[in-house]
Tab-separated table of C-alpha atoms and ligand atoms in Angstrom:
chain	number	residue	atom	x	y	z
P	1	MET	CA	-13.476	-23.075	-16.638
P	2	GLY	CA	-15.073	-23.505	-13.244
P	3	TYR	CA	-18.622	-22.592	-12.370
P	4	LEU	CA	-17.583	-19.688	-10.100
P	5	VAL	CA	-15.633	-18.052	-12.917
P	6	GLU	CA	-18.613	-18.421	-15.245
P	7	MET	CA	-20.978	-16.923	-12.712
P	8	GLY	CA	-18.560	-14.078	-12.012
P	9	GLU	CA	-18.274	-13.281	-15.706
P	10	LEU	CA	-22.044	-13.206	-16.028
P	11	TYR	CA	-22.886	-11.006	-13.082
P	12	LEU	CA	-19.885	-8.928	-12.015
P	13	ALA	CA	-19.011	-5.496	-13.383
P	14	GLY	CA	-16.316	-5.729	-16.018
P	15	ASN	CA	-13.987	-3.152	-14.446
P	16	TYR	CA	-11.277	-5.681	-13.520
P	17	LYS	CA	-8.985	-7.667	-15.772
P	18	ARG	CA	-9.331	-10.897	-13.836
P	19	GLU	CA	-7.663	-14.243	-14.316
P	20	LYS	CA	-10.034	-17.114	-15.000
P	21	LEU	CA	-9.391	-18.375	-11.511
P	22	ALA	CA	-11.642	-18.584	-8.465
P	23	PHE	CA	-10.295	-19.264	-5.014
P	24	VAL	CA	-12.354	-20.780	-2.251
P	25	ARG	CA	-9.805	-21.142	0.525
P	26	GLY	CA	-6.431	-19.867	1.682
P	27	SER	CA	-3.842	-20.965	4.211
P	28	GLY	CA	-0.555	-19.181	4.919
P	29	THR	CA	1.099	-18.396	1.575
P	30	ARG	CA	-1.254	-20.713	-0.351
P	31	LEU	CA	-4.553	-20.239	-2.166
P	32	PHE	CA	-6.795	-23.122	-3.298
P	33	THR	CA	-9.187	-23.156	-6.252
P	34	GLU	CA	-12.606	-24.743	-6.351
P	35	ASP	CA	-10.957	-27.884	-7.784
P	36	GLY	CA	-8.431	-27.994	-4.957
P	37	GLU	CA	-5.483	-26.756	-7.040
P	38	GLU	CA	-2.828	-25.043	-4.923
P	39	TYR	CA	-1.218	-21.682	-5.797
P	40	LEU	CA	1.770	-19.974	-4.188
P	41	ASP	CA	0.553	-16.455	-3.468
P	42	PHE	CA	3.253	-13.826	-4.026
P	43	THR	CA	0.594	-11.097	-4.273
P	44	ALA	CA	-0.892	-11.344	-0.740
P	45	GLY	CA	-3.998	-9.718	-2.194
P	46	ILE	CA	-1.814	-6.774	-3.352
P	47	ALA	CA	0.174	-6.268	-0.146
P	48	VAL	CA	-2.858	-6.882	2.058
P	49	CYS	CA	-2.600	-10.335	3.630
P	50	ASN	CA	0.784	-9.626	5.213
P	51	LEU	CA	0.280	-12.402	7.761
P	52	GLY	CA	-0.944	-14.807	5.099
P	53	HIS	CA	-4.340	-16.401	4.691
P	54	ALA	CA	-6.383	-17.661	7.640
P	55	HIS	CA	-3.709	-16.829	10.226
P	56	PRO	CA	-4.866	-18.779	13.330
P	57	ALA	CA	-4.434	-15.906	15.815
P	58	LEU	CA	-6.389	-13.554	13.526
P	59	VAL	CA	-9.158	-16.100	12.961
P	60	GLU	CA	-9.504	-16.464	16.710
P	61	VAL	CA	-9.794	-12.710	17.284
P	62	LEU	CA	-12.264	-12.419	14.392
P	63	GLN	CA	-14.498	-15.118	15.862
P	64	ARG	CA	-14.330	-13.709	19.382
P	65	GLN	CA	-15.173	-10.158	18.275
P	66	GLY	CA	-17.889	-11.528	15.964
P	67	GLN	CA	-19.675	-12.863	18.990
P	68	ARG	CA	-19.238	-9.684	21.036
P	69	LEU	CA	-19.953	-6.600	18.931
P	70	TRP	CA	-20.117	-5.771	15.214
P	71	HIS	CA	-21.117	-2.141	14.959
P	72	THR	CA	-22.301	0.801	17.000
P	73	SER	CA	-21.631	3.767	14.658
P	74	ASN	CA	-19.214	6.493	15.655
P	75	LEU	CA	-21.761	8.070	17.981
P	76	TYR	CA	-20.063	5.946	20.655
P	77	TYR	CA	-16.652	4.595	21.606
P	78	THR	CA	-15.842	0.908	21.230
P	79	GLU	CA	-13.130	-1.198	22.815
P	80	PRO	CA	-11.331	-2.364	19.633
P	81	GLN	CA	-11.295	1.115	18.074
P	82	ALA	CA	-9.953	2.835	21.195
P	83	LYS	CA	-7.287	0.172	21.724
P	84	LEU	CA	-6.205	0.195	18.073
P	85	ALA	CA	-5.909	3.988	18.052
P	86	LYS	CA	-3.712	3.835	21.159
P	87	LYS	CA	-1.566	1.114	19.596
P	88	LEU	CA	-1.057	3.130	16.386
P	89	VAL	CA	-0.122	6.196	18.434
P	90	ASP	CA	2.298	4.189	20.603
P	91	LEU	CA	4.019	2.776	17.517
P	92	THR	CA	4.343	5.953	15.421
P	93	PHE	CA	4.927	9.718	15.327
P	94	ALA	CA	1.177	10.297	15.579
P	95	GLU	CA	-1.023	11.467	18.455
P	96	LYS	CA	-4.496	11.064	16.935
P	97	VAL	CA	-6.169	8.610	14.575
P	98	PHE	CA	-9.131	8.802	12.176
P	99	PHE	CA	-10.501	5.501	10.868
P	100	ALA	CA	-12.075	4.811	7.484
P	101	ASN	CA	-12.544	1.681	5.369
P	102	SER	CA	-10.267	1.865	2.359
P	103	GLY	CA	-7.086	3.426	1.122
P	104	ALA	CA	-8.807	6.023	-1.016
P	105	GLU	CA	-10.981	7.066	1.922
P	106	ALA	CA	-7.924	7.658	4.099
P	107	ILE	CA	-6.472	9.803	1.298
P	108	GLU	CA	-9.735	11.764	1.001
P	109	ALA	CA	-9.604	12.397	4.741
P	110	ALA	CA	-5.988	13.547	4.521
P	111	LEU	CA	-6.665	15.947	1.632
P	112	LYS	CA	-9.704	17.383	3.386
P	113	LEU	CA	-7.802	17.750	6.651
P	114	ALA	CA	-4.908	19.538	4.941
P	115	ARG	CA	-7.241	21.995	3.208
P	116	ARG	CA	-9.300	22.592	6.321
P	117	LEU	CA	-6.264	23.261	8.525
P	118	ALA	CA	-4.792	25.664	5.981
P	119	PHE	CA	-8.190	27.356	5.652
P	120	GLU	CA	-8.430	27.864	9.399
P	121	ASN	CA	-4.868	29.094	9.836
P	122	TYR	CA	-4.258	31.068	6.642
P	123	GLY	CA	-7.490	31.380	4.653
P	124	PRO	CA	-8.927	29.965	1.419
P	125	GLN	CA	-6.019	30.928	-0.872
P	126	LYS	CA	-3.799	28.184	0.610
P	127	TYR	CA	-5.434	25.194	-1.108
P	128	LYS	CA	-2.946	23.654	-3.551
P	129	PHE	CA	-1.459	20.176	-3.400
P	130	ILE	CA	1.893	19.037	-4.726
P	131	ALA	CA	1.904	15.410	-5.881
P	132	LEU	CA	4.282	13.211	-7.845
P	133	GLU	CA	4.112	11.954	-11.390
P	134	ASN	CA	3.626	8.183	-11.638
P	135	SER	CA	1.996	8.118	-8.186
P	136	PHE	CA	-1.102	6.206	-7.139
P	137	HIS	CA	-3.407	7.313	-4.339
P	138	GLY	CA	-6.745	5.688	-5.199
P	139	ARG	CA	-9.784	5.992	-7.454
P	140	THR	CA	-12.207	8.384	-5.758
P	141	PHE	CA	-12.269	11.898	-7.206
P	142	GLY	CA	-9.984	13.465	-4.610
P	143	ALA	CA	-7.515	10.581	-4.534
P	144	LEU	CA	-7.625	10.362	-8.338
P	145	SER	CA	-6.873	14.068	-8.597
P	146	VAL	CA	-3.513	13.629	-6.841
P	147	THR	CA	-2.716	10.407	-8.726
P	148	GLY	CA	-0.015	11.296	-11.247
P	149	GLN	CA	-0.957	8.846	-14.001
P	150	PRO	CA	-3.133	10.464	-16.705
P	151	LYS	CA	-4.422	7.070	-17.937
P	152	TYR	CA	-6.530	6.871	-14.761
P	153	TRP	CA	-8.077	10.318	-15.403
P	154	GLU	CA	-9.344	9.578	-18.896
P	155	GLY	CA	-13.034	10.344	-19.204
P	156	PHE	CA	-13.401	11.467	-15.582
P	157	GLN	CA	-12.288	15.071	-15.800
P	158	PRO	CA	-12.654	17.747	-14.515
P	159	LEU	CA	-10.878	16.627	-11.354
P	160	LEU	CA	-10.040	18.525	-8.165
P	161	GLU	CA	-8.496	21.942	-8.780
P	162	GLY	CA	-5.064	23.050	-7.638
P	163	VAL	CA	-2.859	19.955	-7.983
P	164	ILE	CA	0.731	20.468	-9.138
P	165	PHE	CA	2.603	17.382	-10.385
P	166	ILE	CA	6.372	17.087	-10.371
P	167	PRO	CA	8.675	14.189	-11.323
P	168	PRO	CA	9.832	12.060	-8.356
P	169	ASN	CA	13.325	12.836	-7.035
P	170	ASP	CA	13.564	16.073	-9.038
P	171	LEU	CA	14.910	18.662	-6.591
P	172	GLN	CA	14.688	21.546	-9.037
P	173	ALA	CA	11.037	20.890	-9.901
P	174	LEU	CA	10.297	20.535	-6.200
P	175	GLU	CA	11.634	23.982	-5.359
P	176	THR	CA	9.771	25.539	-8.264
P	177	ALA	CA	6.456	23.935	-7.275
P	178	PHE	CA	6.373	25.280	-3.720
P	179	SER	CA	4.650	28.540	-2.807
P	180	ASP	CA	2.529	29.966	0.004
P	181	GLU	CA	-0.542	28.623	-1.802
P	182	VAL	CA	0.460	25.000	-1.137
P	183	CYS	CA	-1.412	23.403	1.772
P	184	ALA	CA	0.171	19.939	1.464
P	185	MET	CA	2.469	17.655	-0.454
P	186	ILE	CA	1.419	14.024	-0.852
P	187	LEU	CA	3.701	11.127	-1.799
P	188	GLU	CA	4.386	7.407	-1.474
P	189	PRO	CA	7.877	6.831	-0.019
P	190	ILE	CA	8.121	3.936	-2.483
P	191	GLN	CA	5.754	4.188	-5.439
P	192	GLY	CA	3.825	0.921	-5.503
P	193	GLU	CA	1.352	0.810	-8.401
P	194	GLY	CA	3.819	2.965	-10.333
P	195	GLY	CA	6.243	0.012	-10.430
P	196	ILE	CA	8.232	0.065	-7.149
P	197	PHE	CA	10.174	3.325	-7.441
P	198	PRO	CA	11.700	4.484	-4.134
P	199	LEU	CA	12.209	8.153	-3.356
P	200	THR	CA	15.715	9.189	-2.380
P	201	LYS	CA	16.665	10.334	1.102
P	202	GLU	CA	17.937	13.566	-0.368
P	203	PHE	CA	14.622	14.284	-2.098
P	204	LEU	CA	12.540	13.497	0.974
P	205	GLY	CA	14.823	15.628	3.134
P	206	LYS	CA	14.245	18.559	0.793
P	207	VAL	CA	10.493	17.873	0.743
P	208	LYS	CA	10.399	18.055	4.538
P	209	GLU	CA	12.459	21.253	4.576
P	210	LEU	CA	10.240	22.988	2.012
P	211	CYS	CA	7.028	21.832	3.700
P	212	GLN	CA	8.225	23.456	6.913
P	213	LYS	CA	9.370	26.615	5.155
P	214	PHE	CA	6.051	27.096	3.336
P	215	LYS	CA	3.872	25.837	6.209
P	216	ALA	CA	2.509	22.971	4.143
P	217	LEU	CA	1.711	19.532	5.502
P	218	LEU	CA	3.611	16.450	4.412
P	219	ILE	CA	1.280	13.525	3.708
P	220	PHE	CA	2.796	10.054	3.434
P	221	ASP	CA	0.658	7.536	1.591
P	222	GLU	CA	1.821	4.333	3.272
P	223	ILE	CA	-1.172	2.337	2.171
P	224	GLN	CA	1.087	-0.135	0.362
P	225	THR	CA	4.408	0.380	2.183
P	226	GLY	CA	3.031	0.186	5.727
P	227	ILE	CA	2.431	-2.610	8.258
P	228	GLY	CA	5.873	-4.177	8.017
P	229	ARG	CA	5.967	-4.557	4.236
P	230	THR	CA	9.362	-2.845	3.862
P	231	GLY	CA	10.974	-4.306	6.980
P	232	LYS	CA	9.941	-1.368	9.185
P	233	LEU	CA	6.442	-0.913	10.544
P	234	PHE	CA	6.160	2.168	8.299
P	235	ALA	CA	8.541	3.119	5.514
P	236	TYR	CA	9.042	6.683	6.801
P	237	GLU	CA	11.278	5.132	9.471
P	238	HIS	CA	13.854	4.303	6.766
P	239	PHE	CA	14.258	7.976	5.889
P	240	GLY	CA	14.650	9.572	9.297
P	241	ILE	CA	11.909	12.120	8.670
P	242	GLU	CA	8.382	12.267	10.006
P	243	PRO	CA	5.278	13.107	7.994
P	244	ASP	CA	2.513	15.343	9.349
P	245	ILE	CA	-0.168	12.955	8.139
P	246	LEU	CA	0.156	9.261	7.349
P	247	CYS	CA	-2.412	7.099	5.558
P	248	THR	CA	-2.379	3.345	6.100
P	249	SER	CA	-4.784	0.693	4.909
P	250	LYS	CA	-4.211	-2.488	2.833
P	251	ALA	CA	-2.478	-4.780	5.379
P	252	LEU	CA	-3.797	-2.986	8.462
P	253	ALA	CA	-6.489	-5.604	9.116
P	254	ASN	CA	-4.926	-8.310	6.895
P	255	GLY	CA	-7.845	-8.258	4.440
P	256	LEU	CA	-10.773	-6.785	6.343
P	257	PRO	CA	-11.659	-3.317	5.037
P	258	LEU	CA	-10.010	-0.767	7.294
P	259	SER	CA	-7.859	2.318	6.914
P	260	ALA	CA	-6.435	4.915	9.235
P	261	MET	CA	-5.220	8.471	8.917
P	262	LEU	CA	-2.643	9.371	11.553
P	263	ALA	CA	-1.556	12.850	12.594
P	264	LYS	CA	-0.304	14.996	15.445
P	265	SER	CA	-2.997	16.584	17.649
P	266	GLU	CA	-2.350	20.110	16.383
P	267	VAL	CA	-3.089	18.919	12.849
P	268	MET	CA	-6.007	16.592	13.600
P	269	GLN	CA	-7.787	19.253	15.684
P	270	ALA	CA	-8.980	20.814	12.412
P	271	LEU	CA	-11.385	17.857	12.060
P	272	LYS	CA	-13.996	19.228	14.421
P	273	PRO	CA	-17.375	17.517	14.962
P	274	GLY	CA	-19.277	17.484	11.678
P	275	THR	CA	-16.333	18.203	9.373
P	276	HIS	CA	-15.769	14.581	8.305
P	277	ALA	CA	-17.179	11.138	9.090
P	278	SER	CA	-17.564	7.495	8.062
P	279	THR	CA	-20.409	5.156	9.022
P	280	PHE	CA	-18.297	2.001	9.045
P	281	GLY	CA	-14.962	3.678	9.830
P	282	GLY	CA	-13.223	1.909	12.707
P	283	ASN	CA	-15.565	-1.063	12.619
P	284	PRO	CA	-15.053	-3.151	15.805
P	285	ILE	CA	-14.348	-6.434	13.992
P	286	ALA	CA	-11.792	-4.899	11.622
P	287	CYS	CA	-10.165	-2.988	14.505
P	288	ALA	CA	-9.928	-6.070	16.731
P	289	VAL	CA	-8.170	-7.953	13.931
P	290	ALA	CA	-5.897	-4.981	13.183
P	291	LEU	CA	-4.840	-4.794	16.822
P	292	LYS	CA	-3.665	-8.395	16.618
P	293	VAL	CA	-1.953	-7.712	13.261
P	294	LEU	CA	0.015	-4.873	14.843
P	295	GLU	CA	0.962	-6.957	17.870
P	296	VAL	CA	2.529	-9.559	15.578
P	297	VAL	CA	4.034	-7.282	12.929
P	298	SER	CA	5.517	-4.648	15.247
P	299	GLU	CA	7.715	-7.205	17.041
P	300	LYS	CA	11.315	-6.217	16.458
P	301	SER	CA	12.352	-9.767	15.558
P	302	PHE	CA	9.478	-10.083	13.062
P	303	LEU	CA	10.472	-6.880	11.277
P	304	GLU	CA	14.149	-7.845	11.231
P	305	GLU	CA	13.166	-11.150	9.676
P	306	VAL	CA	11.187	-9.343	6.939
P	307	ALA	CA	14.163	-7.091	6.211
P	308	LEU	CA	16.483	-10.095	6.007
P	309	LYS	CA	14.152	-12.101	3.767
P	310	GLY	CA	13.793	-9.095	1.492
P	311	LYS	CA	17.544	-8.649	1.277
P	312	VAL	CA	18.110	-12.322	0.471
P	313	LEU	CA	15.338	-12.401	-2.141
P	314	LYS	CA	16.653	-9.255	-3.819
P	315	GLU	CA	20.226	-10.554	-3.918
P	316	ARG	CA	19.125	-13.869	-5.347
P	317	LEU	CA	17.020	-12.087	-7.980
P	318	ILE	CA	20.016	-10.018	-9.054
P	319	TYR	CA	22.126	-13.191	-9.143
P	320	LEU	CA	19.655	-14.778	-11.608
P	321	ASP	CA	20.839	-12.412	-14.335
P	322	PRO	CA	24.012	-10.654	-13.168
P	323	GLU	CA	24.750	-9.247	-16.622
P	324	LYS	CA	21.284	-7.715	-16.789
P	325	LYS	CA	20.498	-9.229	-20.155
P	326	ILE	CA	16.832	-9.806	-19.377
P	327	ILE	CA	16.323	-8.120	-16.030
P	328	LYS	CA	16.950	-4.384	-16.184
P	329	GLU	CA	16.696	-3.688	-12.459
P	330	VAL	CA	15.550	-5.122	-9.146
P	331	ARG	CA	14.160	-2.467	-6.788
P	332	GLY	CA	12.403	-2.154	-3.486
P	333	GLU	CA	12.731	-2.528	0.239
P	334	GLY	CA	11.870	-5.488	2.450
P	335	LEU	CA	9.270	-7.672	0.771
P	336	LEU	CA	8.041	-4.969	-1.603
P	337	ILE	CA	10.089	-5.827	-4.663
P	338	GLY	CA	9.862	-4.826	-8.316
P	339	ILE	CA	11.645	-6.657	-11.117
P	340	GLU	CA	11.919	-4.490	-14.217
P	341	PHE	CA	12.571	-6.286	-17.516
P	342	HIS	CA	13.941	-4.897	-20.758
P	343	LYS	CA	10.901	-6.331	-22.525
P	344	PRO	CA	7.225	-6.870	-21.652
P	345	SER	CA	6.945	-9.282	-18.733
P	346	GLN	CA	3.669	-10.887	-19.784
P	347	PRO	CA	5.311	-14.170	-20.994
P	348	ILE	CA	7.100	-14.479	-17.652
P	349	TYR	CA	3.915	-13.706	-15.773
P	350	GLU	CA	2.093	-16.414	-17.748
P	351	THR	CA	4.797	-19.018	-17.190
P	352	LEU	CA	4.707	-18.323	-13.462
P	353	LEU	CA	0.932	-18.628	-13.495
P	354	LYS	CA	1.220	-22.014	-15.245
P	355	LYS	CA	3.582	-23.034	-12.459
P	356	LYS	CA	0.849	-21.918	-10.044
P	357	ILE	CA	2.651	-18.849	-8.739
P	358	LEU	CA	0.730	-15.592	-8.393
P	359	VAL	CA	2.481	-12.225	-8.888
P	360	THR	CA	1.302	-8.797	-10.070
P	361	GLN	CA	2.354	-6.558	-12.961
P	362	PRO	CA	1.994	-2.883	-12.050
P	363	LYS	CA	3.459	-1.927	-15.454
P	364	PRO	CA	3.783	-4.022	-18.650
P	365	ASN	CA	7.502	-4.649	-18.057
P	366	ILE	CA	7.517	-4.858	-14.258
P	367	ILE	CA	6.695	-7.803	-12.023
P	368	ARG	CA	5.947	-6.949	-8.414
P	369	LEU	CA	6.497	-9.360	-5.544
P	370	THR	CA	4.523	-8.815	-2.355
P	371	PRO	CA	4.475	-12.238	-0.714
P	372	PRO	CA	2.935	-12.624	2.721
P	373	LEU	CA	5.615	-11.531	5.208
P	374	ILE	CA	5.512	-15.035	6.714
P	375	VAL	CA	6.930	-16.502	3.474
P	376	ASN	CA	9.840	-18.949	4.002
P	377	TYR	CA	13.128	-19.644	2.238
P	378	ARG	CA	11.926	-22.904	0.671
P	379	GLU	CA	9.212	-20.897	-1.033
P	380	PHE	CA	11.883	-18.502	-2.323
P	381	ASP	CA	13.729	-21.529	-3.759
P	382	TYR	CA	10.636	-22.684	-5.611
P	383	PHE	CA	9.830	-19.181	-6.820
P	384	LEU	CA	13.377	-18.463	-8.028
P	385	GLU	CA	13.663	-21.815	-9.776
P	386	SER	CA	10.398	-21.156	-11.566
P	387	LEU	CA	11.392	-17.613	-12.475
P	388	ALA	CA	14.759	-18.823	-13.802
P	389	GLN	CA	12.951	-21.340	-16.038
P	390	SER	CA	10.571	-18.677	-17.295
P	391	LEU	CA	13.581	-16.465	-18.180
P	392	THR	CA	15.193	-19.164	-20.339
P	393	GLY	CA	11.846	-19.323	-22.126
P	394	ILE	CA	12.253	-15.772	-23.411
P	395	LYS	CA	16.020	-15.748	-24.044
S	401	PLP	C1	-3.965	0.519	-2.941
S	401	PLP	C2	-3.509	1.894	-2.762
S	401	PLP	C3	-4.419	2.967	-2.597
S	401	PLP	C4	-5.913	2.794	-2.729
S	401	PLP	O1	-6.464	1.927	-1.779
S	401	PLP	P1	-7.976	1.429	-1.978
S	401	PLP	O2	-8.253	0.649	-0.729
S	401	PLP	O3	-8.019	0.588	-3.209
S	401	PLP	O4	-8.840	2.628	-2.090
S	401	PLP	C5	-3.895	4.227	-2.368
S	401	PLP	N1	-2.573	4.430	-2.291
S	401	PLP	C6	-1.683	3.431	-2.435
S	401	PLP	C7	-0.221	3.723	-2.322
S	401	PLP	C8	-2.110	2.137	-2.695
S	401	PLP	O5	-1.222	1.159	-2.872
């Protein structure tokens, strides 16, 4: 065990189940330990480093902005924040942007905005949220309250009042849940931490229809699915419907803490001066990097490439076990892929780790692949070969 791991174990809070691995450097799809061992990173820091580690164009922007301006507070405008907001508006349905620092903070902002708008337009009785079972929206009290996985609530209750949970893709439950008391429905178009479960077009169409009928806002949590991960800049584009509010974070600044809540002007206007704020939100360095991220990722050819790579990887994964003896299902869109096994996937995870490949396990029988979007086909070869070997191990 290396000295960094030992030090970490001594001094860091024990809230993470960490590998006994410490990385000191990254480049592209690779991470390097303190002893110089090289790992193939199919986690990308949990769908964060979409352009890989130490991307030269991002490093350059980071250094340039580091010499110009770090922070002013939101009492003033800054160049990177204004330009990034414009870029996000140009690329999406949105007209206004609020910046924060993490996924959960963007969710908090969205929940507060939805309540505040409903309060202004209809009064305090329109305060309920509809959320989905098996969802994940973050760990702060508000975000946790709309997270549909009771294991995360244990010991932290009481949570926020007025949240109704329904099973994903259940049209009947959806209709039953709606009423005039609902101010918003929140969902991930593809559930990420839940194990890569996509919502159906039919379900999302009905969600949109009911939101309009009951004058509730539709909040898309695209914290994991956004920034090119699924082969579109944002996953809502796959479904042909627009949310009222969209939360993005993770890959937005490729690893610097940044999140954004996007909305139309008529929605965002409910956040009047003093209603909500963040000291670091829209930090100039993070915004400058994010602007460059968006320039690269929003290129049509880049996104098409991601979609193609995702399609190839998924097909090759299915081909590994066409009779579905070991692999139950391969799901996902673009380079957000879940492999569900009939049995616990821990032995496979461990074999991959021994072969110096990093993946994540959102559920005990699901392996999630979120490689940097710049991953290449040779790396797929190596990954698939290694996975095939780890499957024979458990046959
Ligand atoms: C990661 C994630 C969050 C929480 O983001 P944090 O930055 O950890 O607060 C919320 N929603 C989804 C869908 C996520 O994947």
